[in-house]
GROMACS .gro file of C-alpha atoms in nm:
model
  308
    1UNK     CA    1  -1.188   8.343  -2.436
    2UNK     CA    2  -1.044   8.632  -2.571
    3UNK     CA    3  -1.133   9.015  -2.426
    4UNK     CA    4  -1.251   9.250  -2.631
    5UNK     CA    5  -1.147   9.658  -2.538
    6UNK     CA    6  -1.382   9.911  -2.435
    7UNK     CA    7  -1.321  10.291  -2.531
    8UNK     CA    8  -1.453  10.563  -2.380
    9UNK     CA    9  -1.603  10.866  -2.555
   10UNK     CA   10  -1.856  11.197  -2.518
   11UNK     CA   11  -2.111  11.318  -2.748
   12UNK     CA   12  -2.305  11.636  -2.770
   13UNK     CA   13  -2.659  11.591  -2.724
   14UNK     CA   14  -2.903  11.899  -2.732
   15UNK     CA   15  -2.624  12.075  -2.534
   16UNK     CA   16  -2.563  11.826  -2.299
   17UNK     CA   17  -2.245  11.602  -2.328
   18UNK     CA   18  -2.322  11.256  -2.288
   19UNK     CA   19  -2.060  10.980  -2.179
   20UNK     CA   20  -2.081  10.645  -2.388
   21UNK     CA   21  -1.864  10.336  -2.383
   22UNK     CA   22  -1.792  10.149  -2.700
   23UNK     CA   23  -1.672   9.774  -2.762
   24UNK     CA   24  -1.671   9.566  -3.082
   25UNK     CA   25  -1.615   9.644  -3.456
   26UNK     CA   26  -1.860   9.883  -3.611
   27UNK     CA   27  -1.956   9.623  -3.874
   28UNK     CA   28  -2.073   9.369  -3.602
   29UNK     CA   29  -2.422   9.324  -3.505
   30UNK     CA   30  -2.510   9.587  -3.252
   31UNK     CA   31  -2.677   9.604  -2.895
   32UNK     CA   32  -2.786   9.927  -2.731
   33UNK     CA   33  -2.722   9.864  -2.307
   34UNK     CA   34  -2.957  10.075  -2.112
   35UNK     CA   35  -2.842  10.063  -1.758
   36UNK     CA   36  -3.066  10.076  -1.436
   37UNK     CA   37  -3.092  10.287  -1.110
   38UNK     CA   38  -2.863  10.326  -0.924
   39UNK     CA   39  -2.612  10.302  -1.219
   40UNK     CA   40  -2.452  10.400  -1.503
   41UNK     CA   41  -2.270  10.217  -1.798
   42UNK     CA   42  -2.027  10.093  -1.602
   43UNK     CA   43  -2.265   9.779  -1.492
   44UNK     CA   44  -2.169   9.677  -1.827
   45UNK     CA   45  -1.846   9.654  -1.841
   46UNK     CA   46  -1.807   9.288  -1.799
   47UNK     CA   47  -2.052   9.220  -2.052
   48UNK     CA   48  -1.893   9.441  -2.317
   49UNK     CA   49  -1.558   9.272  -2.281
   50UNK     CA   50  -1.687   8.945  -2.304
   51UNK     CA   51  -1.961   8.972  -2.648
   52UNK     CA   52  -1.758   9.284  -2.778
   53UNK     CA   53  -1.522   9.018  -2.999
   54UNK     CA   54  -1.852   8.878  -3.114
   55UNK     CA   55  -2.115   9.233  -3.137
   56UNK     CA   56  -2.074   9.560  -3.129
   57UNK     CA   57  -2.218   9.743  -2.786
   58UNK     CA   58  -2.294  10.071  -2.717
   59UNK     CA   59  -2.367  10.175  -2.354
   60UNK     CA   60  -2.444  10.528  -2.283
   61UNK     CA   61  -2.485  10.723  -1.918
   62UNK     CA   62  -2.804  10.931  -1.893
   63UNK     CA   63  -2.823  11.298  -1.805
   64UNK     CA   64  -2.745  11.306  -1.465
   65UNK     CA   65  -2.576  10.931  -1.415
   66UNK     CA   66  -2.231  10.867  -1.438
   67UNK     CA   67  -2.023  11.069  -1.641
   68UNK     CA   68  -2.285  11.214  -1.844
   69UNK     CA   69  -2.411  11.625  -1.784
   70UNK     CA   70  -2.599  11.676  -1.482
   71UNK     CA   71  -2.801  12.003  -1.518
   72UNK     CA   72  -2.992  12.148  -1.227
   73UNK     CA   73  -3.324  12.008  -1.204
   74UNK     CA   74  -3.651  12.205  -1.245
   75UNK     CA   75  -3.717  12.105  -0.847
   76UNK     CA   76  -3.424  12.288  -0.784
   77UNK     CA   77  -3.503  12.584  -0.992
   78UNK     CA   78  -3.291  12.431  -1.314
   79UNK     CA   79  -3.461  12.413  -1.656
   80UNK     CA   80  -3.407  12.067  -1.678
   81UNK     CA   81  -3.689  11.813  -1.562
   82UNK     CA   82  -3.582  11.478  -1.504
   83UNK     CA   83  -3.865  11.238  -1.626
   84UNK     CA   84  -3.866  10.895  -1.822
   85UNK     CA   85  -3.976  11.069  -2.106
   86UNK     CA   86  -3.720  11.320  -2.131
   87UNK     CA   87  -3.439  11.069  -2.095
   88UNK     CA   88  -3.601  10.837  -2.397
   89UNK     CA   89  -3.610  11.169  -2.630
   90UNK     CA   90  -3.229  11.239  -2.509
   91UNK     CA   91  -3.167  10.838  -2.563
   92UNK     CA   92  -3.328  10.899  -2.909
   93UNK     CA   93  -3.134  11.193  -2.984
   94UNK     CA   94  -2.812  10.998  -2.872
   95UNK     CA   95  -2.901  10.731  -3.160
   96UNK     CA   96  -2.963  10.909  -3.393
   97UNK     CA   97  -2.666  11.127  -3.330
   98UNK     CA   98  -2.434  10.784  -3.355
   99UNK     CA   99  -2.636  10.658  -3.642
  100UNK     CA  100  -2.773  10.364  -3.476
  101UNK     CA  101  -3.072  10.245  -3.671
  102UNK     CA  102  -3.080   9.861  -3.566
  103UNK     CA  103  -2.971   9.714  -3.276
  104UNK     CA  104  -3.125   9.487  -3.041
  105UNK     CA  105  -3.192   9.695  -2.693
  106UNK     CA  106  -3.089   9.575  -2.366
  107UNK     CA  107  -3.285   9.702  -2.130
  108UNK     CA  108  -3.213   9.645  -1.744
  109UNK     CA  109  -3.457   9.828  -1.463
  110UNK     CA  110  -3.445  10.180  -1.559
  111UNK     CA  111  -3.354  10.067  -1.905
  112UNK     CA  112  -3.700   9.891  -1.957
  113UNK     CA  113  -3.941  10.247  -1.968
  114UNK     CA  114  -3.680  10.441  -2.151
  115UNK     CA  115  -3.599  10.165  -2.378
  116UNK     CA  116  -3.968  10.091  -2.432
  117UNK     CA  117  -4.043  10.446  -2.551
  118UNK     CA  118  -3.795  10.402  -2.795
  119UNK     CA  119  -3.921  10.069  -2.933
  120UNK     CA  120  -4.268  10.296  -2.926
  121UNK     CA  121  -4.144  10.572  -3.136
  122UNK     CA  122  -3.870  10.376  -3.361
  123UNK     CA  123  -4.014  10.001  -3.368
  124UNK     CA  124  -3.782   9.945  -3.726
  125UNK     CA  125  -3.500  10.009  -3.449
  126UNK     CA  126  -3.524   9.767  -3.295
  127UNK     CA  127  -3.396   9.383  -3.396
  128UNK     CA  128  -3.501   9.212  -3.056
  129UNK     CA  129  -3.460   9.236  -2.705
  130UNK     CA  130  -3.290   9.156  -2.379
  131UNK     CA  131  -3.498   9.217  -2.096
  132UNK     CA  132  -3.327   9.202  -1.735
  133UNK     CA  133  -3.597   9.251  -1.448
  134UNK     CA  134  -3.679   9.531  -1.670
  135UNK     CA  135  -4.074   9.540  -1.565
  136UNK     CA  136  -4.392   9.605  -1.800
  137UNK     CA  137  -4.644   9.438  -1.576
  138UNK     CA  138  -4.838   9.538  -1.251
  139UNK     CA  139  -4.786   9.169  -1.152
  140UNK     CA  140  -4.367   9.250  -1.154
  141UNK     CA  141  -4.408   9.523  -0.911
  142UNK     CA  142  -4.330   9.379  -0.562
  143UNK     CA  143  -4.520   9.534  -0.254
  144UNK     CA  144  -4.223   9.761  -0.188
  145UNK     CA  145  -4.231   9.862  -0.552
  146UNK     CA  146  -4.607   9.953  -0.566
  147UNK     CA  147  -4.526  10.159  -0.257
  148UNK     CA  148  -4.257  10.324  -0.466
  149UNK     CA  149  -4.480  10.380  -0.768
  150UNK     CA  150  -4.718  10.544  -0.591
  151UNK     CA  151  -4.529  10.836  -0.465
  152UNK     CA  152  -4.567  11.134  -0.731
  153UNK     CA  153  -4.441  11.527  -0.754
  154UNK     CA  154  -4.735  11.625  -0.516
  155UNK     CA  155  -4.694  11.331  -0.224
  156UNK     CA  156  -4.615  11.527   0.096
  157UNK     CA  157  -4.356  11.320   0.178
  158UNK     CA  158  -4.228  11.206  -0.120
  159UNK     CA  159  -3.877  11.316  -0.076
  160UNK     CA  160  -3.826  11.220   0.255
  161UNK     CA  161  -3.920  10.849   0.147
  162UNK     CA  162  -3.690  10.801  -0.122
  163UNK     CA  163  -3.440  11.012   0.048
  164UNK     CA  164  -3.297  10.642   0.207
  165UNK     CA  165  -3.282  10.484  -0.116
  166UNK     CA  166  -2.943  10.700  -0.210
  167UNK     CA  167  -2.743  10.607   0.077
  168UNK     CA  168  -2.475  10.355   0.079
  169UNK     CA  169  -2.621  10.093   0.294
  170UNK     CA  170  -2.934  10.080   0.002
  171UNK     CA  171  -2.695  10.077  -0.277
  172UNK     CA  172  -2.501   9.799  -0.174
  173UNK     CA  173  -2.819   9.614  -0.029
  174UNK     CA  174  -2.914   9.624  -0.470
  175UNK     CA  175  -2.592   9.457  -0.540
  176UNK     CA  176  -2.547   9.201  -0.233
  177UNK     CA  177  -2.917   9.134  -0.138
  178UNK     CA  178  -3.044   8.816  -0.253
  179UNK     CA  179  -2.719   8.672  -0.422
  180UNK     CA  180  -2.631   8.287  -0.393
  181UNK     CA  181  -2.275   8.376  -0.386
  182UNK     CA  182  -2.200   8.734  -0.229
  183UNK     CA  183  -1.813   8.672  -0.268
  184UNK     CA  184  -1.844   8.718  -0.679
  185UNK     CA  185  -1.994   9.077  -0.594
  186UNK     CA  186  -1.709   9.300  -0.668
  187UNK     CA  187  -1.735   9.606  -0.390
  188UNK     CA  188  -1.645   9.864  -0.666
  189UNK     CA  189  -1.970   9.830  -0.881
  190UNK     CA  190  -2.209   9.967  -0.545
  191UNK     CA  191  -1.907  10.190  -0.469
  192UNK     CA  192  -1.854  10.346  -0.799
  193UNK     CA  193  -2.219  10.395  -0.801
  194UNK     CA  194  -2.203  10.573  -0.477
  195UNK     CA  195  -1.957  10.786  -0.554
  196UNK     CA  196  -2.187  10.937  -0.841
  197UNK     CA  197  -2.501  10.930  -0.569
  198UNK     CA  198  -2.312  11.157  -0.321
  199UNK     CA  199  -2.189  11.431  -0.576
  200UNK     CA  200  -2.348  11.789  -0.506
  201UNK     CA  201  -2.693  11.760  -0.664
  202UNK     CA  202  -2.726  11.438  -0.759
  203UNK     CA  203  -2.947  11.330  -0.483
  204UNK     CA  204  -3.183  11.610  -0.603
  205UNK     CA  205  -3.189  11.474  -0.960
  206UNK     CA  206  -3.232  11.134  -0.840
  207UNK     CA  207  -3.570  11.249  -0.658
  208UNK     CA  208  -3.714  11.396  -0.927
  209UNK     CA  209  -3.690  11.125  -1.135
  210UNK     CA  210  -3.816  10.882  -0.887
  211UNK     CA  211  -4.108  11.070  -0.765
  212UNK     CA  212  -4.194  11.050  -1.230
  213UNK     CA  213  -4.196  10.658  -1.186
  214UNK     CA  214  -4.559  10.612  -1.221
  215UNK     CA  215  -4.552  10.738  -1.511
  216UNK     CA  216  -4.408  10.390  -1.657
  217UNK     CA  217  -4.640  10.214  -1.516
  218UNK     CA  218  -4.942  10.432  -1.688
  219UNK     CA  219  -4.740  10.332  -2.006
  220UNK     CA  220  -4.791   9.931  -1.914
  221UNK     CA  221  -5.074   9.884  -2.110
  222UNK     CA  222  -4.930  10.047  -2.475
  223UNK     CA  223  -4.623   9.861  -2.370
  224UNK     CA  224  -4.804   9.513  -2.388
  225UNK     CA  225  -4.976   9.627  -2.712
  226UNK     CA  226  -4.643   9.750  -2.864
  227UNK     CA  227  -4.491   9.377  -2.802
  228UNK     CA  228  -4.809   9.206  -2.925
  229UNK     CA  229  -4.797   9.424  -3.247
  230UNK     CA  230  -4.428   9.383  -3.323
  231UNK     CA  231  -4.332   9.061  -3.155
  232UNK     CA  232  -3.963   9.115  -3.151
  233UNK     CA  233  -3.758   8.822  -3.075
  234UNK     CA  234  -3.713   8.851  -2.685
  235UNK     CA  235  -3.472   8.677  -2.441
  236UNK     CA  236  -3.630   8.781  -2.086
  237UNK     CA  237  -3.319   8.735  -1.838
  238UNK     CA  238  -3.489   8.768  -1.449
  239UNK     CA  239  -3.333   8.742  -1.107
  240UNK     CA  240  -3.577   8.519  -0.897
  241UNK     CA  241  -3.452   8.749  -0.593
  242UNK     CA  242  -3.504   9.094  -0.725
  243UNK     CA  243  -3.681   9.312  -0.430
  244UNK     CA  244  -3.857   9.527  -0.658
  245UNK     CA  245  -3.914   9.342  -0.994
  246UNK     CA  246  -4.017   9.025  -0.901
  247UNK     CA  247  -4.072   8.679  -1.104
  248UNK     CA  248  -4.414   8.705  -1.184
  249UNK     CA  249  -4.298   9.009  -1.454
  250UNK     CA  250  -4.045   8.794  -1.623
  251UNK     CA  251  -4.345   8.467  -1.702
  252UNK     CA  252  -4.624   8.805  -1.755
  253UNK     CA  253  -4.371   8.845  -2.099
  254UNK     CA  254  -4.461   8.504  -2.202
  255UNK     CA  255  -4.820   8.604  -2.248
  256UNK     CA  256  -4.735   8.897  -2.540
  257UNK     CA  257  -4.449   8.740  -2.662
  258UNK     CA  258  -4.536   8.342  -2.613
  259UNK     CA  259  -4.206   8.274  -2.870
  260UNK     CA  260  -3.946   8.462  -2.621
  261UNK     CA  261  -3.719   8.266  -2.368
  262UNK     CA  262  -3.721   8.257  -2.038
  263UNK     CA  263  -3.447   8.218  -1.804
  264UNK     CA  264  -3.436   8.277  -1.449
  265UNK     CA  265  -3.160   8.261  -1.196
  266UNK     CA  266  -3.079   8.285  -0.872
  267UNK     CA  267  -2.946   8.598  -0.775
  268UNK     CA  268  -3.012   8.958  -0.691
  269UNK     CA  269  -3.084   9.270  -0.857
  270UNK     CA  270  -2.768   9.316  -1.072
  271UNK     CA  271  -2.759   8.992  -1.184
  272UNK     CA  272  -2.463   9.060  -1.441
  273UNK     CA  273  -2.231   9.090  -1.135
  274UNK     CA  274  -2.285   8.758  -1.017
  275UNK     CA  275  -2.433   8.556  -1.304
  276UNK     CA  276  -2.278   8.757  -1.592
  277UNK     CA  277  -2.089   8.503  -1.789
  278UNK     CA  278  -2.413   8.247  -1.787
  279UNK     CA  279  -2.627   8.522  -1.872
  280UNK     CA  280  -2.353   8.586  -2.179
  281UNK     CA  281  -2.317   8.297  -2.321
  282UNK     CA  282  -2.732   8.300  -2.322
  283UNK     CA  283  -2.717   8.597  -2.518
  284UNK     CA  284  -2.501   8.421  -2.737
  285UNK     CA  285  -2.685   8.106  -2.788
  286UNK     CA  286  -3.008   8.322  -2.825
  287UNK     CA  287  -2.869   8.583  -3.068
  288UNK     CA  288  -2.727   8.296  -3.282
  289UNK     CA  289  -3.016   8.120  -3.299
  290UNK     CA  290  -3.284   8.363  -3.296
  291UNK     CA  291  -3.176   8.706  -3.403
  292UNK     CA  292  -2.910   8.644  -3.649
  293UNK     CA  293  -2.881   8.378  -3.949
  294UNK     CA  294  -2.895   8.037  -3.809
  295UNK     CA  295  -2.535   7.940  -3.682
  296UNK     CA  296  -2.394   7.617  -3.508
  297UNK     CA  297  -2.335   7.826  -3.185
  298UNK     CA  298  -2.489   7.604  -2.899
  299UNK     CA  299  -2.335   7.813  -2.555
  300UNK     CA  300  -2.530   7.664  -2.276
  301UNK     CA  301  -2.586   7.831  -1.957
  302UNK     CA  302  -2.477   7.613  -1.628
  303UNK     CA  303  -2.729   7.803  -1.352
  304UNK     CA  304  -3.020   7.895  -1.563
  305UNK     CA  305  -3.364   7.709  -1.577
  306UNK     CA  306  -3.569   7.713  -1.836
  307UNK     CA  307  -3.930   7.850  -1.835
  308UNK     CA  308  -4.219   7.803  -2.013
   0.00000   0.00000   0.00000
């Protein structure tokens, strides 16, 4: 299979330059990759050389992630308050700034509230979706994740608790924990990641964001309603070992969107690093068949099962 190139590129964005990568002719059918905590756009790299000789894709960094602006944040006496919905205006403001007016959003973790209040305020955006353990149901939440969701600006100890998520035993727990096959887990993904986590500030930005998670999860029930109202063609992609997001959020999909597809697989939290060509060629096989005009294209996955 051939490899398609990725460039590399900034864009100003309300004053704040924003880092993007790029893959795939501009005439190609597009997909928007919203990356996850505690990421940036280069989870995607894989993935973009593999469908960028097929789509176009488009992954930006947020404010704060990667190599994307980092302004102090207002709990550090900054102007700028990290919050989901700040980063979905900035995300919209990125689009629009590109000229992206159809594309079907992949949304992984993080990904799935800010990609969500874009569906909300541009539905005609959007011409389906990929959705990784990207969560829109109380069900999803794992016990450890409720515990999360439940810490806001005015917990005592709020800080403090998330404070061990940014270390470098946590991030590579996300990347190695729960994988069938650890030795496909490339060490530079949780590194890279780590390097951004431990730059002056970051941690502090980080927080703030966290401790506006419950605000997604006020947003579940317009979420649902969204889906029901617009049933987009969906292709819900789920890691059965995910410690936050677990499986019952993947089937909860099925019940909104009873025509999207189901596959699970076995593997961790970033599943692209260990299942990432399977998880391609389902993208494939799904975009052929479902999002674009019918095609002969039958790419089947070879550790997926199918769910009803």
């Amino acid at each position: 299979m051939s490899i398609a190139a990725i460039t590399h590129h900034h864009v100003e964005v309300q004053g704040l330059r924003l880092f993007y990568r790029a893959a795939g002719a501009p005439d190609r059918p597009l997909l928007l990759l919203l990356h996850g905590f505690p990421s940036s756009s280069q989870q995607y790299r894989r993935l973009m050389e593999t469908l960028g000789t097929r789509y176009r894709l488009i992954a930006p960094d947020y404010p704060g992630f990667g190599h994307s602006d980092a302004p102090l944040p207002s709990s550090q006496g900054g102007d700028f308050r990290y919050s989901f919905d700040r980063l979905a205006e900035l995300t919209e403001a990125f689009c629009e700034a590109l000229g992206l007016r159809r594309f079907v959003l992949y949304a992984f973790d993080y990904g799935g509230p800010i990609g969500l209040r874009l569906a909300q305020r541009h539905p005609e955006w959007i011409a389906g979706l990929v959705l990784q353990n990207a969560n829109s149901y109380w069900e999803g939440l794992s016990a450890v994740a409720r515990d999360f969701v439940a810490l806001n600006p005015t917990t005592p100890d709020g800080a403090a608790r998330l404070r061990p998520l940014l270390s470098l035993e946590s991030t590579r727990a996300q990347y190695e924990g729960g994988t069938a096959r650890p030795e496909r887990i490339a060490p530079e993904g949780w590194l890279l990641d780590q390097h951004f986590l431990d730059l002056p500030g970051r941690a502090e930005i980080q927080i703030e964001l966290a401790l506006d998670y419950h605000s997604n999860v006020a947003l579940y029930p317009q979420w649902q309603a969204w889906l029901r109202e617009h049933r987009p063609p969906a292709l819900v992609v789920w890691s059965r070992n995910d410690p936050f997001f677990i499986e019952a959020g993947a089937h909860a999909y099925l019940r909104d969107l009873p025509e999207a597809r189901l596959r699970l697989y076995d593997t961790g939290h970033f599943a692209l690093e260990e299942c990432g060509v399977e998880i391609a060629a389902e993208i494939v096989d799904w975009m052929e068949g479902q999002v674009l005009p019918a095609s002969s294209a039958s790419i089947v996955s070879c550790t997926a099962s199918a769910s009803a």
